[in-house]
Coordinates of N, CA and C in Angstrom, one line a residue:
Chain A
X1 N 36.6 22.6 13.4 CA 35.4 22.9 12.7 C 35.2 21.8 11.6
X2 N 33.9 21.5 11.4 CA 33.6 20.5 10.3 C 33.1 21.3 9.1
X3 N 33.6 20.8 8.0 CA 33.3 21.4 6.7 C 33.2 20.4 5.6
X4 N 32.3 20.7 4.7 CA 32.1 19.8 3.5 C 32.2 20.7 2.3
X5 N 33.0 20.2 1.3 CA 33.2 20.9 0.1 C 32.8 20.1 -1.1
X6 N 32.0 20.7 -1.9 CA 31.6 20.1 -3.2 C 32.0 21.1 -4.2
X7 N 33.1 20.8 -5.0 CA 33.7 21.8 -5.8 C 32.9 22.1 -7.1
X8 N 32.0 21.2 -7.5 CA 31.3 21.5 -8.7 C 29.8 21.9 -8.4
X9 N 29.4 23.0 -9.0 CA 28.0 23.4 -8.8 C 27.1 22.7 -9.8
X10 N 27.7 22.4 -11.0 CA 26.9 21.7 -12.0 C 27.8 20.7 -12.7
X11 N 27.2 19.5 -12.9 CA 27.9 18.4 -13.6 C 27.0 17.9 -14.7
X12 N 27.4 18.0 -15.9 CA 26.6 17.5 -17.0 C 27.3 16.3 -17.7
X13 N 26.5 15.2 -17.8 CA 27.0 14.0 -18.4 C 26.0 13.5 -19.4
X14 N 26.4 12.7 -20.3 CA 25.5 12.0 -21.3 C 25.0 10.7 -20.6
X15 N 23.8 10.4 -21.0 CA 23.2 9.1 -20.6 C 24.1 8.0 -20.9
X16 N 24.3 7.1 -19.9 CA 25.2 6.0 -20.1 C 26.6 6.2 -19.8
X17 N 27.0 7.5 -19.6 CA 28.4 7.8 -19.2 C 28.5 7.6 -17.7
X18 N 29.8 7.4 -17.2 CA 30.0 7.3 -15.8 C 29.8 8.7 -15.1
X19 N 29.5 8.6 -13.8 CA 29.3 9.8 -13.0 C 30.2 9.8 -11.8
X20 N 30.8 10.9 -11.5 CA 31.5 11.0 -10.2 C 31.2 12.4 -9.7
X21 N 30.5 12.5 -8.5 CA 30.3 13.7 -7.8 C 31.3 13.8 -6.7
X22 N 32.0 14.9 -6.7 CA 33.1 15.0 -5.7 C 32.7 15.6 -4.3
X23 N 33.2 15.1 -3.3 CA 33.0 15.6 -1.9 C 34.3 15.5 -1.1
X24 N 34.7 16.6 -0.6 CA 35.8 16.5 0.4 C 35.4 17.1 1.7
X25 N 36.0 16.6 2.8 CA 35.5 17.0 4.1 C 36.7 17.4 5.0
X26 N 36.3 18.1 6.1 CA 37.3 18.4 7.1 C 36.6 18.1 8.4
X27 N 37.2 17.2 9.2 CA 36.6 16.8 10.5 C 37.7 16.2 11.3
X28 N 37.8 16.6 12.6 CA 38.8 16.0 13.5 C 38.1 14.9 14.3
X29 N 38.4 13.6 13.8 CA 37.7 12.5 14.4 C 37.2 11.6 13.3
X30 N 36.3 10.7 13.7 CA 35.7 9.7 12.7 C 34.4 10.2 12.4
X31 N 34.2 10.7 11.2 CA 32.9 11.2 10.8 C 31.9 10.1 10.2
X32 N 30.7 10.5 10.2 CA 29.7 9.8 9.4 C 29.5 10.6 8.2
X33 N 29.5 10.0 7.0 CA 29.3 10.7 5.8 C 28.0 10.2 5.1
X34 N 27.4 11.1 4.4 CA 26.1 10.8 3.8 C 26.1 11.5 2.4
X35 N 25.2 11.0 1.6 CA 24.8 11.7 0.4 C 23.3 11.8 0.4
X36 N 22.8 13.0 0.3 CA 21.4 13.3 0.1 C 21.1 13.7 -1.3
X37 N 19.9 13.5 -1.7 CA 19.5 13.8 -3.1 C 18.1 14.6 -3.1
X38 N 18.0 15.5 -4.0 CA 16.7 16.2 -4.1 C 16.3 16.2 -5.5
X39 N 15.3 15.4 -5.9 CA 14.7 15.4 -7.2 C 13.8 16.6 -7.4
X40 N 13.6 17.0 -8.6 CA 12.7 18.2 -8.9 C 11.4 18.0 -8.2
X41 N 11.0 19.1 -7.5 CA 9.7 19.2 -6.8 C 9.6 18.1 -5.7
X42 N 10.7 17.6 -5.2 CA 10.6 16.6 -4.1 C 11.4 17.1 -3.0
X43 N 11.2 16.5 -1.8 CA 12.0 16.9 -0.6 C 13.3 16.2 -0.6
X44 N 14.2 16.8 0.2 CA 15.5 16.2 0.4 C 15.4 14.9 1.0
X45 N 16.2 13.9 0.5 CA 16.1 12.5 1.0 C 17.4 11.9 1.0
X46 N 17.6 11.0 2.0 CA 18.9 10.3 2.1 C 19.1 9.3 0.9
X47 N 20.2 9.4 0.3 CA 20.6 8.5 -0.8 C 21.4 7.3 -0.2
X48 N 22.5 7.6 0.5 CA 23.2 6.5 1.1 C 24.1 7.1 2.2
X49 N 24.5 6.2 3.1 CA 25.5 6.6 4.2 C 26.6 5.6 4.1
X50 N 27.8 6.1 4.4 CA 29.0 5.3 4.2 C 29.0 4.1 5.1
X51 N 28.4 4.2 6.3 CA 28.5 3.1 7.2 C 27.7 1.9 6.8
X52 N 26.7 2.1 5.9 CA 25.9 1.0 5.4 C 26.6 0.2 4.3
X53 N 27.6 0.9 3.6 CA 28.3 0.2 2.5 C 27.4 -0.4 1.5
X54 N 26.3 0.3 1.2 CA 25.4 -0.3 0.2 C 25.3 0.5 -1.1
X55 N 24.7 0.0 -2.1 CA 24.5 0.6 -3.4 C 23.1 1.0 -3.5
X56 N 22.8 2.2 -3.7 CA 21.4 2.6 -3.9 C 21.2 3.2 -5.3
X57 N 20.3 2.7 -6.0 CA 20.0 3.2 -7.4 C 21.3 3.1 -8.2
X58 N 22.2 2.2 -8.0 CA 23.4 2.0 -8.7 C 24.5 2.9 -8.3
X59 N 24.3 3.8 -7.3 CA 25.3 4.7 -6.7 C 26.1 4.1 -5.6
X60 N 27.4 4.3 -5.6 CA 28.2 3.9 -4.4 C 29.1 5.1 -4.0
X61 N 29.6 5.0 -2.8 CA 30.5 6.0 -2.3 C 31.4 5.4 -1.4
X62 N 32.7 5.7 -1.5 CA 33.7 5.1 -0.7 C 34.4 6.2 0.1
X63 N 34.5 6.0 1.4 CA 35.2 6.9 2.3 C 36.7 6.7 2.2
X64 N 37.4 7.8 1.8 CA 38.9 7.7 1.7 C 39.4 8.7 2.8
X65 N 39.8 8.1 3.9 CA 40.2 8.9 5.0 C 41.5 9.6 4.8
X66 N 42.4 9.0 3.9 CA 43.6 9.6 3.6 C 43.5 10.9 2.8
X67 N 42.5 10.9 1.9 CA 42.2 12.1 1.0 C 41.1 12.9 1.6
X68 N 40.5 12.4 2.7 CA 39.3 13.0 3.3 C 38.3 13.3 2.2
X69 N 37.9 12.3 1.4 CA 37.0 12.4 0.4 C 35.9 11.3 0.5
X70 N 34.8 11.6 -0.1 CA 33.6 10.7 -0.1 C 32.9 10.9 -1.4
X71 N 33.5 10.6 -2.5 CA 32.9 10.8 -3.8 C 31.8 9.8 -4.2
X72 N 30.8 10.3 -4.8 CA 29.6 9.5 -5.2 C 29.8 9.1 -6.7
X73 N 29.6 7.8 -6.9 CA 29.9 7.3 -8.3 C 28.8 6.4 -8.8
X74 N 28.6 6.4 -10.1 CA 27.7 5.5 -10.8 C 28.3 5.2 -12.1
X75 N 28.4 3.9 -12.5 CA 29.0 3.6 -13.8 C 28.3 4.1 -15.0
X76 N 26.9 4.1 -15.0 CA 26.2 4.4 -16.2 C 25.0 5.4 -15.8
X77 N 25.1 6.6 -16.1 CA 24.1 7.6 -15.7 C 22.8 7.4 -16.5
X78 N 21.7 7.6 -15.7 CA 20.3 7.5 -16.3 C 19.7 8.9 -16.2
X79 N 18.7 9.1 -17.1 CA 18.1 10.4 -17.1 C 17.4 10.7 -15.8
X80 N 16.9 9.7 -15.1 CA 16.2 9.9 -13.8 C 17.2 10.2 -12.7
X81 N 18.5 10.2 -13.0 CA 19.4 10.6 -11.9 C 19.6 12.1 -11.9
X82 N 19.1 12.8 -12.8 CA 19.2 14.3 -12.8 C 18.5 14.8 -11.5
X83 N 19.3 15.5 -10.7 CA 18.9 16.0 -9.4 C 19.9 16.8 -8.8
X84 N 19.6 17.3 -7.6 CA 20.6 18.1 -6.8 C 21.1 17.1 -5.8
X85 N 22.5 17.0 -5.6 CA 23.1 16.1 -4.7 C 23.9 16.8 -3.7
X86 N 23.6 16.5 -2.4 CA 24.3 17.1 -1.3 C 25.1 16.1 -0.5
X87 N 26.4 16.4 -0.3 CA 27.2 15.6 0.6 C 27.1 16.1 2.0
X88 N 27.0 15.3 3.0 CA 26.8 15.8 4.4 C 27.7 15.0 5.4
X89 N 28.0 15.6 6.5 CA 28.9 14.9 7.5 C 28.3 15.2 8.9
X90 N 28.5 14.2 9.8 CA 28.2 14.4 11.2 C 29.2 13.6 12.0
X91 N 29.3 13.8 13.3 CA 30.0 13.0 14.2 C 29.2 11.8 14.5
X92 N 29.7 11.0 15.4 CA 29.0 9.7 15.8 C 28.6 9.7 17.2
X93 N 27.3 9.2 17.4 CA 26.9 9.0 18.8 C 26.3 10.2 19.4
X94 N 25.1 10.1 20.1 CA 24.5 11.2 20.8 C 24.1 12.3 19.8
X95 N 24.1 13.5 20.4 CA 23.7 14.7 19.5 C 24.9 14.9 18.6
X96 N 24.6 15.1 17.3 CA 25.6 15.4 16.3 C 25.0 16.3 15.3
X97 N 25.7 17.4 15.1 CA 25.3 18.4 14.1 C 25.6 17.9 12.7
X98 N 24.7 18.0 11.8 CA 25.0 17.6 10.4 C 25.3 18.8 9.6
X99 N 26.5 18.7 8.9 CA 27.0 19.8 8.1 C 26.8 19.4 6.6
X100 N 26.2 20.2 5.8 CA 26.0 19.9 4.4 C 26.9 20.7 3.5
X101 N 27.3 20.2 2.4 CA 27.9 20.9 1.3 C 27.0 21.8 0.6
X102 N 27.5 22.5 -0.4 CA 26.6 23.5 -1.2 C 25.9 22.8 -2.3
X103 N 26.2 21.5 -2.5 CA 25.4 20.8 -3.5 C 26.0 20.8 -4.9
X104 N 25.7 19.8 -5.7 CA 26.1 19.7 -7.1 C 24.8 19.3 -7.9
X105 N 24.5 20.1 -8.9 CA 23.4 19.7 -9.7 C 23.9 18.8 -10.8
X106 N 23.3 17.6 -10.9 CA 23.7 16.6 -11.9 C 22.6 16.7 -13.0
X107 N 23.1 16.9 -14.2 CA 22.2 17.0 -15.4 C 22.7 15.9 -16.3
X108 N 21.8 14.9 -16.6 CA 22.0 13.8 -17.5 C 21.4 14.1 -18.8
X109 N 22.2 14.2 -19.8 CA 21.7 14.6 -21.1 C 21.3 13.4 -21.9
X110 N 20.1 13.4 -22.5 CA 19.7 12.1 -23.2 C 20.4 11.9 -24.5
Chain B
X1 N 2.7 5.1 8.0 CA 3.7 6.0 8.6 C 3.6 7.4 8.0
X2 N 3.5 8.4 8.8 CA 3.3 9.8 8.4 C 4.7 10.4 8.3
X3 N 4.9 11.1 7.2 CA 6.2 11.8 7.0 C 6.2 13.1 7.7
X4 N 7.3 13.8 7.5 CA 7.5 15.1 8.2 C 6.7 16.2 7.4
X5 N 5.9 16.9 8.1 CA 5.1 18.0 7.5 C 5.5 19.3 8.1
X6 N 5.4 20.4 7.2 CA 5.7 21.7 7.7 C 4.6 22.7 7.2
X7 N 4.4 23.7 8.1 CA 3.5 24.8 7.7 C 4.0 26.1 8.2
X8 N 3.6 27.2 7.5 CA 3.0 27.2 6.1 C 4.0 26.8 5.0
X9 N 3.5 26.7 3.8 CA 4.5 26.4 2.7 C 5.2 27.7 2.3
X10 N 4.5 28.8 2.3 CA 5.1 30.1 1.9 C 4.7 31.2 2.8
X11 N 5.6 32.2 3.0 CA 5.3 33.2 3.9 C 6.0 34.5 3.5
X12 N 5.3 35.6 3.6 CA 6.0 36.9 3.3 C 5.8 37.8 4.5
X13 N 6.9 38.4 4.9 CA 7.0 39.2 6.1 C 7.8 40.4 5.7
X14 N 7.7 41.5 6.6 CA 8.5 42.6 6.4 C 9.6 42.7 7.5
X15 N 10.6 43.4 7.2 CA 11.7 43.6 8.1 C 11.2 44.0 9.5
X16 N 11.8 43.4 10.5 CA 11.4 43.7 11.9 C 10.3 42.9 12.5
X17 N 9.5 42.2 11.6 CA 8.4 41.4 12.1 C 9.0 40.1 12.7
X18 N 8.0 39.4 13.3 CA 8.3 38.1 13.9 C 7.6 37.0 13.1
X19 N 8.2 35.8 13.1 CA 7.5 34.7 12.4 C 7.7 33.4 13.2
X20 N 6.7 32.5 13.0 CA 6.7 31.2 13.6 C 6.4 30.2 12.6
X21 N 7.3 29.2 12.4 CA 7.2 28.1 11.5 C 7.0 26.8 12.3
X22 N 6.2 25.9 11.7 CA 5.8 24.7 12.4 C 6.2 23.4 11.7
X23 N 6.4 22.4 12.5 CA 6.9 21.1 11.9 C 6.3 20.0 12.7
X24 N 5.8 19.0 12.0 CA 5.4 17.8 12.7 C 6.3 16.7 12.3
X25 N 6.9 16.0 13.3 CA 7.9 15.0 13.0 C 7.3 13.7 12.4
X26 N 8.1 12.9 11.8 CA 7.6 11.6 11.4 C 7.3 10.8 12.6
X27 N 6.2 9.9 12.4 CA 5.8 9.1 13.4 C 6.9 8.3 14.0
X28 N 7.0 8.3 15.4 CA 8.0 7.6 16.1 C 9.3 8.3 16.3
X29 N 9.5 9.5 15.7 CA 10.7 10.2 15.8 C 10.6 11.3 16.9
X30 N 11.6 11.3 17.8 CA 11.6 12.2 18.9 C 12.6 13.4 18.8
X31 N 13.3 13.4 17.7 CA 14.3 14.5 17.5 C 14.0 15.3 16.3
X32 N 14.1 16.6 16.4 CA 13.8 17.5 15.3 C 14.9 18.5 15.2
X33 N 15.4 18.6 13.9 CA 16.4 19.6 13.6 C 15.8 20.6 12.6
X34 N 16.3 21.8 12.7 CA 15.9 22.9 11.8 C 17.1 23.4 11.0
X35 N 16.9 23.7 9.7 CA 17.9 24.1 8.9 C 17.4 25.4 8.1
X36 N 18.4 26.2 7.8 CA 18.1 27.4 6.8 C 18.8 27.1 5.5
X37 N 18.1 27.2 4.4 CA 18.8 26.9 3.2 C 18.6 28.2 2.3
X38 N 19.6 29.0 2.2 CA 19.6 30.2 1.3 C 19.7 29.7 -0.1
X39 N 19.3 30.6 -1.0 CA 19.4 30.2 -2.5 C 20.8 29.8 -2.9
X40 N 20.9 28.7 -3.5 CA 22.2 28.2 -4.0 C 23.1 27.6 -3.0
X41 N 22.6 27.5 -1.8 CA 23.5 26.9 -0.7 C 22.9 25.6 -0.2
X42 N 23.7 24.9 0.5 CA 23.2 23.7 1.2 C 22.5 24.1 2.5
X43 N 21.8 23.2 3.1 CA 21.1 23.5 4.4 C 22.1 23.8 5.5
X44 N 21.8 24.8 6.3 CA 22.7 25.2 7.4 C 22.0 24.9 8.7
X45 N 22.6 24.2 9.6 CA 22.0 23.8 10.8 C 21.7 25.0 11.8
X46 N 20.5 25.0 12.2 CA 20.1 26.1 13.2 C 20.2 25.5 14.6
X47 N 19.3 24.5 14.9 CA 19.4 23.9 16.1 C 18.6 22.6 16.1
X48 N 18.7 21.8 17.2 CA 18.1 20.5 17.3 C 17.4 20.4 18.6
X49 N 16.2 19.8 18.6 CA 15.5 19.5 19.8 C 15.3 18.0 20.0
X50 N 15.5 17.6 21.2 CA 15.3 16.2 21.6 C 14.6 16.1 22.9
X51 N 13.4 15.5 22.9 CA 12.6 15.4 24.1 C 12.3 16.7 24.7
X52 N 12.0 17.7 23.9 CA 11.6 19.0 24.3 C 12.7 20.0 24.8
X53 N 13.9 19.5 24.7 CA 15.1 20.3 25.1 C 15.9 20.6 23.9
X54 N 16.5 21.8 23.8 CA 17.5 22.2 22.8 C 18.7 21.3 23.0
X55 N 19.1 20.7 22.0 CA 20.2 19.6 22.1 C 21.4 20.0 21.3
X56 N 21.5 21.2 20.8 CA 22.6 21.6 20.0 C 22.2 22.8 19.1
X57 N 23.1 23.7 18.8 CA 22.8 24.9 18.1 C 24.0 25.2 17.1
X58 N 23.6 25.7 16.0 CA 24.6 26.2 15.0 C 24.9 27.7 15.2
X59 N 25.5 28.3 14.2 CA 25.9 29.7 14.4 C 24.8 30.7 14.0
X60 N 23.7 30.7 14.8 CA 22.6 31.5 14.5 C 22.4 32.4 15.8
X61 N 22.0 33.7 15.6 CA 21.8 34.5 16.8 C 20.6 34.1 17.6
X62 N 20.5 34.6 18.8 CA 19.5 34.3 19.8 C 18.1 34.6 19.3
X63 N 17.9 35.5 18.3 CA 16.6 35.8 17.8 C 16.0 34.6 17.0
X64 N 16.8 33.6 16.8 CA 16.3 32.3 16.3 C 16.1 31.4 17.5
X65 N 14.8 31.1 17.8 CA 14.5 30.3 18.9 C 13.5 29.2 18.5
X66 N 13.4 28.2 19.4 CA 12.5 27.1 19.1 C 11.8 26.5 20.3
X67 N 10.9 25.6 19.9 CA 10.2 24.8 21.0 C 10.0 23.4 20.4
X68 N 9.9 22.4 21.3 CA 9.4 21.1 20.9 C 8.3 20.7 21.9
X69 N 7.3 20.2 21.5 CA 6.1 19.8 22.3 C 6.1 18.4 22.6
X70 N 5.3 18.0 23.6 CA 5.3 16.6 24.1 C 5.0 15.6 22.9
X71 N 4.3 16.0 21.9 CA 4.1 15.1 20.8 C 5.2 15.1 19.8
X72 N 6.3 15.8 20.1 CA 7.5 16.0 19.3 C 7.4 16.9 18.1
X73 N 6.3 17.5 17.9 CA 6.2 18.6 16.9 C 7.0 19.7 17.4
X74 N 7.3 20.7 16.5 CA 8.3 21.7 16.9 C 7.9 23.0 16.2
X75 N 8.4 24.1 16.8 CA 8.3 25.4 16.2 C 9.6 26.1 16.1
X76 N 9.8 26.9 15.0 CA 10.9 27.7 14.9 C 10.4 29.2 14.9
X77 N 10.9 30.0 15.8 CA 10.5 31.4 15.9 C 11.7 32.3 15.5
X78 N 11.5 33.3 14.7 CA 12.5 34.2 14.4 C 12.0 35.6 14.7
X79 N 12.7 36.4 15.5 CA 12.3 37.7 15.9 C 13.1 38.7 15.1
X80 N 12.6 39.9 15.0 CA 13.3 41.0 14.3 C 13.8 40.6 13.0
X81 N 13.0 40.2 12.1 CA 13.4 39.7 10.8 C 14.3 40.6 10.1
X82 N 15.3 40.0 9.4 CA 16.2 40.8 8.5 C 16.0 40.3 7.1
X83 N 16.4 41.1 6.1 CA 16.3 40.7 4.7 C 17.0 39.4 4.5
X84 N 18.2 39.2 5.1 CA 18.9 38.0 4.9 C 18.3 36.7 5.5
X85 N 17.2 36.9 6.2 CA 16.5 35.7 6.7 C 15.7 35.1 5.7
X86 N 15.5 35.7 4.5 CA 14.8 35.1 3.4 C 15.5 33.8 3.0
X87 N 14.8 32.7 3.0 CA 15.4 31.4 2.8 C 14.3 30.4 2.8
X88 N 14.7 29.1 2.5 CA 13.9 28.0 2.7 C 14.2 27.4 4.1
X89 N 13.2 27.2 4.9 CA 13.5 26.6 6.2 C 13.1 25.2 6.3
X90 N 14.0 24.3 6.6 CA 13.7 22.9 6.5 C 13.7 22.3 7.9
X91 N 12.8 21.4 8.1 CA 12.7 20.6 9.4 C 13.0 19.2 9.1
X92 N 13.8 18.5 9.9 CA 14.1 17.1 9.7 C 13.9 16.4 11.0
X93 N 13.4 15.2 10.9 CA 13.2 14.4 12.2 C 14.0 13.2 12.1
X94 N 14.3 12.6 13.3 CA 15.1 11.4 13.4 C 14.9 10.8 14.7
X95 N 15.4 9.6 14.9 CA 15.2 8.9 16.1 C 16.4 8.1 16.5
X96 N 16.8 8.2 17.8 CA 18.0 7.4 18.2 C 17.8 5.9 17.9
X97 N 18.8 5.1 17.7 CA 20.2 5.6 17.7 C 20.7 6.2 16.4
X98 N 19.8 6.3 15.4 CA 20.3 6.8 14.1 C 19.9 8.2 13.9
X99 N 20.3 9.1 14.9 CA 19.9 10.5 14.8 C 20.6 11.2 13.6
X100 N 21.6 10.6 13.1 CA 22.3 11.2 12.0 C 21.5 11.1 10.7
X101 N 20.7 10.0 10.6 CA 19.9 9.8 9.4 C 18.6 10.6 9.6
X102 N 18.4 11.6 8.8 CA 17.3 12.6 9.0 C 16.3 12.5 7.8
X103 N 15.1 12.7 8.2 CA 14.0 12.7 7.2 C 13.4 14.1 7.2
X104 N 13.5 14.7 6.0 CA 13.2 16.1 5.8 C 11.7 16.3 5.4
X105 N 11.2 17.5 5.9 CA 10.0 18.0 5.4 C 10.1 18.8 4.1
X106 N 9.0 19.3 3.5 CA 9.1 20.0 2.2 C 9.6 21.4 2.4
X107 N 9.7 21.9 3.6 CA 10.2 23.3 3.8 C 9.1 24.3 3.8
X108 N 9.5 25.5 4.4 CA 8.7 26.7 4.4 C 9.6 27.8 3.7
X109 N 9.1 28.4 2.7 CA 9.8 29.4 2.0 C 9.4 30.8 2.6
X110 N 10.4 31.5 3.2 CA 10.2 32.7 3.8 C 10.8 33.9 3.0
X111 N 10.0 34.9 2.7 CA 10.5 36.0 2.0 C 10.3 37.2 3.0
X112 N 11.4 37.9 3.2 CA 11.4 39.1 4.1 C 11.6 40.4 3.2
X113 N 10.6 41.3 3.2 CA 10.7 42.5 2.4 C 11.1 43.7 3.2

C-alpha cells in the first residue's frame, strides 16, 4: 500500500527563518514524489516534483530513499509562502494513483 | 489555454439523494481524476478516466460512479448520499506521458444533511 505522512498540521516560522516541511512515504518500488501548494482562496497547484530537480519559489526537495523522505525546504521564509502544503506520491508510467498526505499549514509570521 | 473548471461550486443535498458533479478538463488533457477532500484531510483518490474508460479506482463504494465524454469532460455521480459524503470534490486533469502531474479545478463543496 502507498502512504504519505506529513507529521505536522501547522508549522509557524518567522519571516527570514529557514523552513522545512516534513514528508515521509511508504511505497514498494520507485515512486514519483510531488509537493502541491494551496494558497488562500486559490486552487491546489503543483509546486515541484522530485524528478525535475528544480527549485521553485526558492523551495527545494530531495528524495531520500534510505529514509523514505521527501522534505520541502526553503532557506528564508517569505510572508507569501503562507499556504497549505501537500506531499503526494505516485508510481511511474501508465495509470498511476496519486496519494496525498494530510497537509501542513505553513504560517510565516512577519 | 483554459484551465480545469467544475460545476456547481456549492451544493446541498439530503441523505439518500443522488448528486452529479461536473468537470471540464484543461485544454489538451485527456485524463481526468476525481478526489474527495474531507475537512482537514488531503485529497483522496476516487477514480480516474482516460479516453472515456475508468482507468483506476480508489477505496470508494460502487455508489460513486463516473463518466467521461468524447470531449474529455467528466461527471462524478454519487447515489444514496450519506452524511459522510459531505466534502470538497476535486477534479484534476492531466495528459500522457505526465499523467502524474495534475492540474486541479476549484472544487465542488457538497453538504449532505
